[in-house]
Amino acid sequence: MVYFPTTRDAPRSGFRRAVDALANLFFPDECLGCRLPLARLQDRGLCDGCWQKILALRIRPPWCPSCGLPYQQWGEGGSHLCSECILRPPPYSGARSFGFYSLELRRSVHAFKFSGRRNLVGLLAPQLGVAFYDTWTRSDADVIIPIPLHPSRTRARGFNQSALLAEHLSGLLGIPWSPNVLLRVRDTLPQVNLTDRERFKNVRRAFVCAKPEAVAGKQVLLVDDVMTTGATVRSAAGALLKGGAHRVWVLTLARAVPGVMT
């Protein structure tokens, strides 16, 4: 397994250590997974047991070579195209995800996106690196581009979680990233409560490539946090290809799969 060091164990100043000690005494940090108090403040926000559970959620072959849909939970044989990719081939060349969108990984993603736990990027982005090297090499991508939020959503949340993941991943892989190449031009509804058909309709023509010169003739690694139906990444990949990208790969942290406990 490829190991990606993080900065969470970097030396801290005496003042910072004193502040952390007081914080642990009066406001003990809870593990995002089991909710038990952590022995000390940890940037990853998980106890060792729950961290191991996240690693156990890692998606392994067989999977669809196109969209990356895992087959291991159904006990199917070797990798083969799924029915969705046969009926509706995606515009991107391939997609992969680190783990199942379930249990501790789901809780960590929710805390990262909706509770302002930006420090979790140091935990989550390296797992994107693991998934990347499961399939590709450094030469397979020229630029990393995150799925954008609509400006109104970015203002409300204060940050774009996919951009943070892309920026951190860029440093790990040594591949440049460009945050303002792909724009979301429609303030779409949240996908979470929509049917599959509504999801595809919701993001249709939602993205434009604002800087075609940044992707022209290049292999693009499109990064997002969670992939469910693939509607969002299909729409975004189509916009990048229309802008002149040679090829688009999709990399997400988690994959929501029917039948997998959430």
XYZ file of N, CA and C in Angstrom:
786
model
N 0.849 -1.199 0.000
C 0.000 0.000 0.000
C 0.881 1.246 0.000
N 0.491 2.203 -0.795
C 1.209 3.472 -0.810
C 0.909 4.230 0.471
N 1.942 4.774 1.121
C 1.746 5.530 2.356
C 1.921 7.001 2.062
N 0.986 7.798 2.523
C 1.046 9.241 2.357
C 1.149 9.879 3.730
N 2.300 10.438 4.096
C 2.422 11.075 5.407
C 1.544 12.298 5.487
N 1.080 12.602 6.704
C 0.297 13.805 6.937
C 1.016 14.668 7.943
N 0.443 15.840 8.204
C 1.085 16.789 9.114
C 0.503 16.738 10.506
N -0.367 15.768 10.780
C -1.057 15.812 12.055
C -0.137 15.544 13.244
N 1.032 14.899 12.991
C 1.946 14.613 14.084
C 3.130 15.575 14.123
N 3.027 16.689 13.401
C 4.108 17.670 13.402
C 4.277 18.265 14.797
N 5.509 18.631 15.191
C 5.739 19.200 16.515
C 4.906 20.451 16.738
N 4.381 20.607 17.954
C 3.583 21.771 18.292
C 4.342 22.637 19.281
N 4.025 23.908 19.313
C 4.661 24.823 20.248
C 4.196 24.520 21.661
N 4.959 25.018 22.655
C 4.566 24.819 24.044
C 3.216 25.425 24.336
N 2.943 26.589 23.764
C 1.648 27.238 23.968
C 0.523 26.389 23.402
N 0.739 25.866 22.177
C -0.292 25.036 21.549
C -0.529 23.773 22.377
N 0.522 23.185 22.899
C 0.361 21.975 23.708
C -0.433 22.275 24.972
N -0.183 23.456 25.573
C -0.913 23.831 26.785
C -2.391 24.045 26.487
N -2.667 24.714 25.360
C -4.057 24.940 24.961
C -4.755 23.611 24.701
N -4.065 22.697 24.011
C -4.654 21.392 23.730
C -4.934 20.618 25.008
N -4.024 20.719 25.974
C -4.207 20.006 27.236
C -5.444 20.514 27.971
N -5.617 21.842 28.005
C -6.798 22.413 28.653
C -8.076 22.028 27.905
N -7.993 22.048 26.579
C -9.170 21.688 25.782
C -9.570 20.239 26.028
N -8.575 19.366 26.129
C -8.872 17.961 26.390
C -9.481 17.760 27.768
N -9.082 18.605 28.727
C -9.566 18.471 30.095
C -11.022 18.904 30.209
N -11.340 20.064 29.624
C -12.678 20.629 29.789
C -13.633 20.303 28.633
N -13.077 20.065 27.450
C -13.909 19.758 26.282
C -13.322 18.549 25.561
N -13.411 17.368 26.152
C -12.803 16.188 25.541
C -13.346 15.935 24.142
N -12.438 15.688 23.204
C -12.825 15.454 21.824
C -13.467 14.081 21.709
N -14.514 13.994 20.896
C -15.192 12.724 20.694
C -14.790 12.120 19.366
N -14.686 10.813 19.343
C -14.451 10.097 18.102
C -15.683 10.258 17.214
N -15.469 10.576 15.952
C -16.584 10.756 15.024
C -17.347 9.459 14.793
N -16.672 8.328 15.012
C -17.312 7.051 14.764
C -18.094 6.523 15.943
N -17.408 6.249 17.057
C -18.058 5.615 18.204
C -18.514 6.603 19.264
N -18.151 7.889 19.115
C -18.544 8.961 20.037
C -17.863 8.866 21.402
N -16.932 7.973 21.566
C -16.199 7.900 22.826
C -15.157 9.009 22.870
N -14.828 9.525 24.068
C -13.815 10.581 24.162
C -12.462 10.080 23.666
N -11.765 10.935 22.947
C -10.414 10.607 22.516
C -9.444 10.945 23.633
N -8.377 10.176 23.731
C -7.401 10.395 24.792
C -6.715 11.740 24.640
N -6.578 12.209 23.418
C -5.977 13.512 23.160
C -6.582 14.048 21.871
N -6.447 15.354 21.667
C -6.959 15.940 20.431
C -6.217 15.348 19.237
N -6.939 14.854 18.280
C -6.353 14.283 17.083
C -6.991 14.945 15.879
N -6.157 15.375 14.957
C -6.687 16.041 13.779
C -7.622 15.129 12.992
N -7.376 13.838 13.053
C -8.217 12.955 12.261
C -9.579 12.752 12.906
N -9.724 13.020 14.206
C -11.023 12.954 14.855
C -11.571 11.560 15.044
N -10.733 10.539 14.923
C -11.171 9.157 15.055
C -10.235 8.389 15.974
N -10.806 7.488 16.748
C -9.966 6.597 17.541
C -9.340 5.568 16.602
N -8.349 4.851 17.094
C -7.657 3.885 16.240
C -8.600 2.793 15.734
N -9.552 2.388 16.591
C -10.483 1.344 16.177
C -11.358 1.768 15.015
N -11.898 2.980 15.082
C -12.755 3.473 14.000
C -11.951 3.781 12.741
N -10.705 4.199 12.926
C -9.841 4.422 11.765
C -9.620 3.118 11.007
N -9.432 2.023 11.740
C -9.270 0.725 11.098
C -10.548 0.315 10.363
N -11.695 0.717 10.893
C -12.958 0.410 10.224
C -13.073 1.152 8.896
N -12.544 2.384 8.845
C -12.541 3.120 7.579
C -11.664 2.404 6.560
N -10.498 1.961 6.995
C -9.609 1.243 6.078
C -10.271 -0.039 5.567
N -11.102 -0.661 6.417
C -11.783 -1.895 6.019
C -12.867 -1.642 4.974
N -13.293 -0.383 4.818
C -14.312 -0.040 3.824
C -13.721 0.166 2.434
N -12.423 0.026 2.308
C -11.755 0.238 1.020
C -12.335 -0.679 -0.054
N -12.624 -0.107 -1.200
C -13.179 -0.865 -2.323
C -12.052 -1.597 -3.044
N -12.262 -2.867 -3.281
C -11.277 -3.696 -3.975
C -11.942 -4.375 -5.174
N -11.138 -4.843 -6.133
C -11.717 -5.531 -7.289
C -12.518 -6.762 -6.846
N -13.488 -7.192 -7.674
C -13.796 -6.695 -9.024
C -14.701 -5.468 -8.997
N -14.604 -4.677 -10.073
C -15.452 -3.509 -10.224
C -15.682 -3.244 -11.708
N -16.646 -2.390 -11.996
C -16.888 -2.002 -13.383
C -15.697 -1.188 -13.865
N -15.046 -1.581 -14.970
C -13.874 -0.842 -15.439
C -14.195 0.562 -15.937
N -15.467 0.865 -16.101
C -15.863 2.191 -16.566
C -16.204 3.116 -15.402
N -17.260 2.799 -14.652
C -17.701 3.697 -13.577
C -17.153 3.318 -12.209
N -16.495 2.162 -12.100
C -15.908 1.759 -10.825
C -16.879 1.137 -9.847
N -18.111 0.833 -10.267
C -19.077 0.208 -9.367
C -18.496 -1.093 -8.826
N -18.395 -1.229 -7.500
C -17.800 -2.451 -6.937
C -18.774 -3.617 -6.963
N -18.227 -4.810 -7.189
C -19.046 -6.012 -7.227
C -18.825 -6.917 -6.021
N -17.850 -6.583 -5.162
C -17.463 -7.510 -4.106
C -18.604 -7.831 -3.154
N -19.520 -6.853 -2.932
C -20.609 -7.104 -1.989
C -21.657 -8.051 -2.557
N -21.627 -8.271 -3.868
C -22.576 -9.197 -4.492
C -21.927 -10.530 -4.846
N -20.645 -10.644 -4.594
C -19.952 -11.892 -4.855
C -19.838 -12.219 -6.332
N -19.845 -11.183 -7.191
C -19.741 -11.427 -8.627
C -18.304 -11.753 -9.008
N -18.134 -12.241 -10.223
C -16.828 -12.661 -10.697
C -15.932 -11.501 -11.072
N -15.182 -11.655 -12.170
C -14.204 -10.657 -12.558
C -14.823 -9.341 -12.987
N -13.961 -8.353 -13.199
C -14.420 -7.029 -13.598
C -15.105 -7.086 -14.962
N -16.225 -6.394 -15.084
C -16.974 -6.333 -16.331
C -17.857 -5.095 -16.290
N -18.271 -4.622 -17.440
C -19.118 -3.438 -17.497
C -20.443 -3.695 -16.789
N -20.877 -2.703 -16.003
C -22.178 -2.808 -15.345
C -23.273 -2.480 -16.359
N -24.509 -2.797 -16.013
C -25.619 -2.586 -16.943
C -25.810 -1.111 -17.282
N -25.585 -0.214 -16.292
C -25.754 1.218 -16.542
C -24.761 1.717 -17.581
N -23.507 1.271 -17.489
C -22.483 1.729 -18.436
C -22.679 1.115 -19.817
N -23.306 -0.062 -19.877
C -23.628 -0.656 -21.174
C -24.744 0.137 -21.852
N -25.764 0.483 -21.076
C -26.912 1.201 -21.631
C -26.614 2.673 -21.871
N -25.841 3.279 -20.954
C -25.532 4.712 -21.042
C -24.051 4.923 -20.768
N -23.189 4.692 -21.750
C -21.747 4.857 -21.528
C -21.434 6.268 -21.032
N -20.662 6.394 -19.958
C -20.342 7.722 -19.420
C -19.345 8.458 -20.304
N -19.323 9.772 -20.237
C -18.373 10.543 -21.044
C -16.936 10.440 -20.542
N -16.764 10.135 -19.266
C -15.409 10.002 -18.722
C -14.825 8.635 -19.075
N -13.502 8.511 -18.957
C -12.821 7.282 -19.372
C -12.752 6.229 -18.280
N -12.943 6.631 -17.036
C -12.907 5.679 -15.934
C -13.115 6.399 -14.621
N -13.685 5.684 -13.648
C -13.936 6.275 -12.332
C -13.568 5.279 -11.244
N -13.022 5.811 -10.143
C -12.673 4.984 -8.996
C -13.022 5.733 -7.712
N -13.296 4.968 -6.656
C -13.572 5.532 -5.332
C -12.757 4.769 -4.306
N -12.398 5.457 -3.219
C -11.612 4.781 -2.177
C -12.434 3.742 -1.436
N -13.601 4.142 -0.906
C -14.333 3.230 -0.035
C -15.835 3.358 -0.149
N -16.515 2.411 0.478
C -17.971 2.440 0.522
C -18.436 3.602 1.396
N -19.462 4.305 0.928
C -20.027 5.434 1.672
C -20.893 4.875 2.788
N -20.243 4.457 3.862
C -20.932 3.730 4.914
C -20.254 3.974 6.255
N -21.022 3.867 7.315
C -20.506 3.855 8.682
C -19.527 4.995 8.950
N -18.309 4.653 9.416
C -17.363 5.680 9.850
C -16.924 6.603 8.711
N -16.802 6.079 7.499
C -16.409 6.937 6.379
C -17.516 7.947 6.080
N -18.745 7.513 6.135
C -19.871 8.422 5.905
C -19.908 9.505 6.978
N -19.713 9.127 8.236
C -19.729 10.109 9.320
C -18.592 11.114 9.165
N -17.432 10.648 8.737
C -16.292 11.546 8.552
C -16.547 12.533 7.426
N -17.123 12.056 6.323
C -17.444 12.941 5.203
C -18.481 13.976 5.625
N -19.481 13.564 6.385
C -20.507 14.501 6.860
C -19.896 15.562 7.769
N -19.015 15.146 8.678
C -18.373 16.113 9.573
C -17.509 17.087 8.780
N -16.835 16.586 7.764
C -15.981 17.405 6.907
C -16.808 18.435 6.144
N -17.933 18.017 5.563
C -18.744 18.887 4.718
C -19.655 19.821 5.505
N -20.321 19.272 6.504
C -21.424 20.002 7.123
C -21.139 20.533 8.521
N -20.052 20.096 9.142
C -19.726 20.566 10.494
C -18.448 21.385 10.535
N -17.947 21.750 9.362
C -16.776 22.614 9.310
C -15.486 21.970 9.758
N -15.410 20.632 9.747
C -14.193 19.951 10.189
C -13.194 19.883 9.032
N -12.677 21.041 8.646
C -11.764 21.087 7.506
C -10.472 20.331 7.768
N -10.109 20.193 9.055
C -8.879 19.483 9.386
C -8.923 18.026 8.935
N -10.117 17.496 8.683
C -10.232 16.107 8.249
C -9.680 15.881 6.846
N -9.383 16.950 6.120
C -8.806 16.778 4.789
C -7.480 16.033 4.869
N -6.749 16.214 5.980
C -5.482 15.509 6.152
C -5.650 14.021 6.337
N -6.832 13.596 6.727
C -7.165 12.179 6.852
C -7.733 11.626 5.554
N -8.614 12.390 4.924
C -9.379 11.883 3.791
C -8.624 11.940 2.467
N -7.903 13.025 2.214
C -7.218 13.168 0.925
C -6.197 12.060 0.658
N -5.416 11.623 1.656
C -4.485 10.524 1.378
C -5.174 9.249 0.900
N -6.418 9.043 1.313
C -7.131 7.853 0.846
C -7.507 7.988 -0.635
N -7.708 9.218 -1.088
C -7.865 9.438 -2.527
C -6.596 9.023 -3.261
N -5.448 9.332 -2.649
C -4.179 8.934 -3.248
C -4.051 7.428 -3.361
N -4.501 6.720 -2.340
C -4.482 5.256 -2.370
C -5.333 4.747 -3.534
N -6.544 5.291 -3.673
C -7.438 4.865 -4.756
C -6.858 5.219 -6.124
N -6.196 6.362 -6.217
C -5.579 6.767 -7.485
C -4.556 5.732 -7.935
N -3.655 5.359 -7.034
C -2.594 4.426 -7.404
C -3.081 2.988 -7.525
N -4.308 2.706 -7.087
C -4.894 1.388 -7.344
C -5.115 1.168 -8.837
N -5.280 2.263 -9.587
C -5.658 2.162 -10.998
C -4.709 2.889 -11.938
N -4.248 4.083 -11.540
C -3.496 4.927 -12.446
C -2.071 5.160 -11.967
N -1.309 5.850 -12.798
C 0.031 6.292 -12.435
C 0.107 7.801 -12.610
N 1.193 8.368 -12.143
C 1.375 9.822 -12.210
C 1.217 10.350 -13.628
N 1.622 9.588 -14.627
C 1.575 10.059 -16.017
C 0.171 10.034 -16.618
N -0.799 9.483 -15.896
C -2.159 9.396 -16.428
C -2.973 10.669 -16.233
N -2.453 11.623 -15.477
C -3.207 12.860 -15.225
C -2.287 14.067 -15.334
N -2.755 15.093 -16.033
C -1.985 16.328 -16.191
C -2.442 17.421 -15.239
N -3.692 17.379 -14.837
C -4.235 18.422 -13.972
C -5.390 17.839 -13.156
N -5.518 18.312 -11.917
C -6.609 17.905 -11.034
C -7.627 19.041 -10.961
N -8.884 18.714 -11.166
C -9.945 19.721 -11.125
C -11.059 19.236 -10.195
N -11.448 20.052 -9.219
C -12.523 19.650 -8.309
C -13.902 19.956 -8.879
N -14.890 19.190 -8.437
C -16.282 19.525 -8.740
C -16.616 20.817 -7.995
N -17.064 21.853 -8.693
C -17.341 23.125 -8.016
C -18.727 23.164 -7.379
N -18.848 23.975 -6.349
C -20.151 24.331 -5.809
C -20.624 25.603 -6.511
N -21.904 25.859 -6.463
C -22.391 27.153 -6.928
C -21.883 28.214 -5.952
N -21.545 29.421 -6.420
C -21.022 30.459 -5.518
C -21.876 30.695 -4.281
N -23.194 30.616 -4.414
C -24.056 30.833 -3.248
C -23.870 29.730 -2.217
N -23.658 28.495 -2.676
C -23.439 27.375 -1.759
C -22.074 27.489 -1.087
N -21.084 27.955 -1.831
C -19.756 28.140 -1.251
C -19.782 29.202 -0.171
N -20.503 30.291 -0.427
C -20.603 31.349 0.582
C -21.300 30.842 1.841
N -22.340 30.054 1.668
C -23.089 29.549 2.818
C -22.260 28.576 3.644
N -21.515 27.687 2.960
C -20.728 26.676 3.663
C -19.396 27.221 4.123
N -18.863 28.189 3.385
C -17.571 28.766 3.731
C -16.404 28.143 3.004
N -16.630 27.036 2.321
C -15.559 26.362 1.578
C -16.187 25.315 0.664
N -15.388 24.859 -0.294
C -15.792 23.764 -1.169
C -14.982 22.539 -0.773
N -15.636 21.525 -0.241
C -14.927 20.353 0.252
C -14.138 19.645 -0.847
N -14.660 19.625 -2.063
C -13.957 18.965 -3.161
C -12.692 19.721 -3.545
N -12.735 21.047 -3.432
C -11.544 21.852 -3.716
C -10.459 21.601 -2.677
N -10.844 21.469 -1.405
C -9.858 21.163 -0.367
C -9.222 19.802 -0.614
N -10.031 18.825 -0.978
C -9.496 17.496 -1.279
C -8.552 17.547 -2.477
N -8.944 18.275 -3.523
C -8.120 18.369 -4.726
C -6.795 19.062 -4.440
N -6.840 20.130 -3.657
C -5.612 20.857 -3.327
C -4.649 19.971 -2.543
N -5.169 19.255 -1.554
C -4.323 18.384 -0.740
C -3.790 17.224 -1.577
N -4.640 16.662 -2.420
C -4.218 15.557 -3.281
C -3.141 16.002 -4.259
N -3.253 17.226 -4.753
C -2.248 17.776 -5.657
C -0.863 17.749 -5.024
N -0.796 18.132 -3.742
C 0.481 18.104 -3.050
C 1.011 16.701 -2.856
N 0.119 15.738 -2.651
C 0.536 14.354 -2.438
C 1.021 13.693 -3.725
N 0.338 13.970 -4.831
C 0.662 13.312 -6.095
C 1.665 14.085 -6.940
N 1.837 15.370 -6.649
C 2.716 16.185 -7.477
C 2.095 16.529 -8.818
N 0.765 16.582 -8.852
C 0.030 16.947 -10.064
C -0.652 18.289 -9.808
N -0.477 19.285 -10.674
C -1.092 20.597 -10.421
C -2.615 20.518 -10.407
N -3.221 21.456 -9.668
C -4.675 21.514 -9.636
C -5.132 22.902 -10.041
N -6.328 22.993 -10.597
C -6.871 24.278 -11.048
C -8.294 24.413 -10.528
N -8.521 25.317 -9.561
C -9.830 25.408 -8.912
C -10.903 26.166 -9.676
N -10.541 26.973 -10.655
C -11.538 27.837 -11.297
C -11.728 27.544 -12.779
N -11.361 26.350 -13.189
C -11.534 25.964 -14.588
C -12.971 25.542 -14.860
N -13.508 24.739 -13.965
C -14.879 24.247 -14.090
C -15.789 25.061 -13.180
N -16.873 25.582 -13.722
C -17.805 26.399 -12.946
C -19.187 25.757 -12.932
N -19.866 25.893 -11.794
C -21.269 25.473 -11.707
C -22.119 26.716 -11.955
N -22.803 26.748 -13.076
C -23.522 27.952 -13.488
C -24.988 27.937 -13.083
N -25.468 26.815 -12.586
C -26.832 26.751 -12.067
C -26.802 26.308 -10.617
N -27.594 26.965 -9.785
C -27.676 26.596 -8.371
C -28.640 25.421 -8.253
N -28.104 24.229 -8.431
C -28.926 23.029 -8.460
C -29.419 22.641 -7.065
N -30.467 21.856 -7.032
C -30.977 21.336 -5.768
C -29.994 20.320 -5.194
N -29.951 20.156 -3.874
C -29.146 19.076 -3.299
C -29.607 17.737 -3.870
N -28.652 16.889 -4.233
C -28.984 15.621 -4.877
C -29.540 14.578 -3.914
N -29.298 14.761 -2.622
C -29.503 13.682 -1.656
C -30.925 13.143 -1.623
N -31.936 13.987 -1.798
C -33.325 13.530 -1.680
C -34.010 13.304 -3.027
N -33.245 13.312 -4.102
C -33.821 13.158 -5.434
C -33.747 11.712 -5.910
N -34.668 11.339 -6.782
C -34.608 10.029 -7.414
C -33.472 10.030 -8.440
N -33.127 8.851 -8.936
C -32.055 8.767 -9.924
C -32.369 9.630 -11.144
N -33.587 9.546 -11.631
C -33.966 10.326 -12.807
C -33.893 11.821 -12.521
N -34.338 12.220 -11.337
C -34.302 13.635 -10.959
C -32.869 14.130 -10.810
N -31.979 13.269 -10.354
C -30.572 13.659 -10.199
C -29.959 14.038 -11.548
N -30.209 13.221 -12.556
C -29.642 13.501 -13.873
C -30.226 14.790 -14.461
N -31.520 14.976 -14.288
C -32.161 16.196 -14.784
C -31.662 17.420 -14.029
N -31.423 17.277 -12.742
C -31.022 18.382 -11.877
C -29.684 18.992 -12.283
N -28.742 18.152 -12.728
C -27.390 18.655 -13.038
C -27.140 18.802 -14.535
N -28.161 18.600 -15.337
C -27.990 18.757 -16.785
C -27.606 20.196 -17.116
N -26.517 20.349 -17.846
C -25.988 21.661 -18.241
C -25.724 22.569 -17.033
N -25.354 21.957 -15.919
C -25.063 22.740 -14.710
C -23.635 23.263 -14.684
N -22.751 22.715 -15.542
C -21.336 23.081 -15.510
C -20.878 23.632 -16.858
N -19.897 24.517 -16.799
C -19.220 24.999 -18.005
C -17.722 25.035 -17.735
N -16.961 24.818 -18.783
C -15.504 24.949 -18.690
C -15.159 26.401 -18.994
N -14.763 27.148 -17.950
C -14.517 28.585 -18.089
C -13.144 28.896 -18.673
N -12.229 27.938 -18.606
C -10.871 28.156 -19.107
C -10.454 26.976 -19.979
N -10.937 26.930 -21.212
C -10.612 25.804 -22.097
C -9.113 25.603 -22.287
N -8.356 26.689 -22.246
C -6.910 26.568 -22.444
C -6.238 25.767 -21.339
N -6.882 25.664 -20.176
C -6.293 24.932 -19.050
C -6.455 23.423 -19.187
N -7.380 22.980 -20.061
C -7.620 21.542 -20.201
C -7.408 21.036 -21.624
N -7.201 21.927 -22.576
C -7.092 21.535 -23.981
C -6.006 20.479 -24.176
N -6.401 19.325 -24.694
C -5.460 18.250 -24.978
C -4.917 17.537 -23.758
N -5.458 17.819 -22.578
C -4.909 17.248 -21.341
C -5.779 16.121 -20.788
N -5.124 15.315 -19.945
C -5.829 14.289 -19.183
C -6.208 14.895 -17.836
N -7.491 14.948 -17.555
C -7.998 15.623 -16.365
C -8.428 14.598 -15.319
N -8.017 14.839 -14.084
C -8.487 14.039 -12.953
C -9.542 14.865 -12.223
N -10.786 14.452 -12.338
C -11.923 15.161 -11.743
C -12.185 14.590 -10.354
N -12.171 15.456 -9.329
C -12.242 15.000 -7.936
C -13.533 15.468 -7.269
N -14.177 14.545 -6.551
C -15.363 14.869 -5.760
C -15.341 14.029 -4.489
N -16.250 14.332 -3.569
C -16.254 13.592 -2.304
C -17.024 12.279 -2.393
N -18.236 12.313 -2.935
C -19.077 11.113 -2.969
C -19.684 10.937 -4.358
N -19.721 9.697 -4.820
C -20.382 9.363 -6.083
C -21.546 8.429 -5.776
N -22.726 8.787 -6.276
C -23.912 7.951 -6.054
C -24.375 7.397 -7.400
N -25.183 8.137 -8.123
C -25.609 7.688 -9.453
C -24.579 8.026 -10.525
N -23.696 8.965 -10.222
C -22.732 9.420 -11.215
C -23.247 10.561 -12.062
N -24.434 11.073 -11.749
C -25.022 12.146 -12.555
C -24.152 13.397 -12.549
N -23.647 13.778 -11.382
C -22.847 15.005 -11.274
C -21.554 14.891 -12.058
N -20.825 13.791 -11.892
C -19.536 13.665 -12.580
C -19.728 13.471 -14.079
N -20.823 12.868 -14.492
C -21.100 12.761 -15.927
C -21.278 14.152 -16.536
N -22.066 14.993 -15.872
C -22.314 16.336 -16.379
C -21.029 17.159 -16.400
N -20.250 17.062 -15.321
C -19.005 17.827 -15.230
C -17.980 17.343 -16.247
N -17.856 16.034 -16.401
C -16.906 15.489 -17.374
C -17.278 15.908 -18.789
N -18.574 15.920 -19.081
C -19.018 16.357 -20.399
C -18.620 17.792 -20.692
N -18.719 18.662 -19.683
C -18.331 20.063 -19.859
C -16.833 20.193 -20.109
N -16.029 19.395 -19.413
C -14.575 19.445 -19.599
C -14.179 18.936 -20.981
N -14.819 17.875 -21.440
C -14.526 17.356 -22.775
C -14.961 18.351 -23.847
N -16.079 19.003 -23.618
C -16.526 20.043 -24.547
C -15.532 21.195 -24.581
N -14.866 21.437 -23.454
C -13.853 22.487 -23.388
C -12.531 22.104 -24.013
N -12.396 20.835 -24.429
C -11.189 20.426 -25.139
C -10.314 19.421 -24.422
N -10.736 18.938 -23.252
C -9.943 17.933 -22.539
C -9.813 16.671 -23.391
N -8.637 16.061 -23.352
C -8.401 14.837 -24.124
C -9.098 13.644 -23.483
N -9.040 13.595 -22.163
C -9.616 12.473 -21.416
C -9.932 12.942 -20.006
N -10.975 12.389 -19.407
C -11.336 12.727 -18.028
C -11.434 11.449 -17.205
N -10.688 11.420 -16.110
C -10.811 10.364 -15.112
C -11.574 10.941 -13.923
N -12.291 10.105 -13.210
C -13.054 10.550 -12.040
C -12.545 9.826 -10.800
N -12.273 10.593 -9.754
C -11.796 10.026 -8.491
C -12.622 10.605 -7.352
N -13.268 9.737 -6.586
C -14.052 10.197 -5.444
C -13.617 9.463 -4.184
N -13.872 10.100 -3.076
C -13.513 9.503 -1.796
C -14.395 8.302 -1.480
N -15.694 8.436 -1.706
C -16.627 7.375 -1.323
C -17.612 7.077 -2.444
N -18.123 5.862 -2.417
C -19.117 5.424 -3.403
C -20.340 4.886 -2.669
N -21.484 5.507 -2.916
C -22.733 5.025 -2.340
C -23.241 3.875 -3.195
N -23.405 2.719 -2.580
C -23.789 1.508 -3.307
C -25.063 0.932 -2.698
N -26.085 0.664 -3.500
C -27.319 0.075 -2.968
C -27.038 -1.219 -2.214
N -27.670 -1.361 -1.064
C -27.518 -2.586 -0.299
C -26.400 -2.574 0.705
N -25.556 -1.528 0.676
C -24.462 -1.427 1.639
C -24.925 -0.580 2.808
N -24.753 -1.073 4.030
C -25.235 -0.392 5.228
C -24.662 1.016 5.325
N -25.532 1.999 5.627
C -25.088 3.369 5.798
C -25.217 3.806 7.236
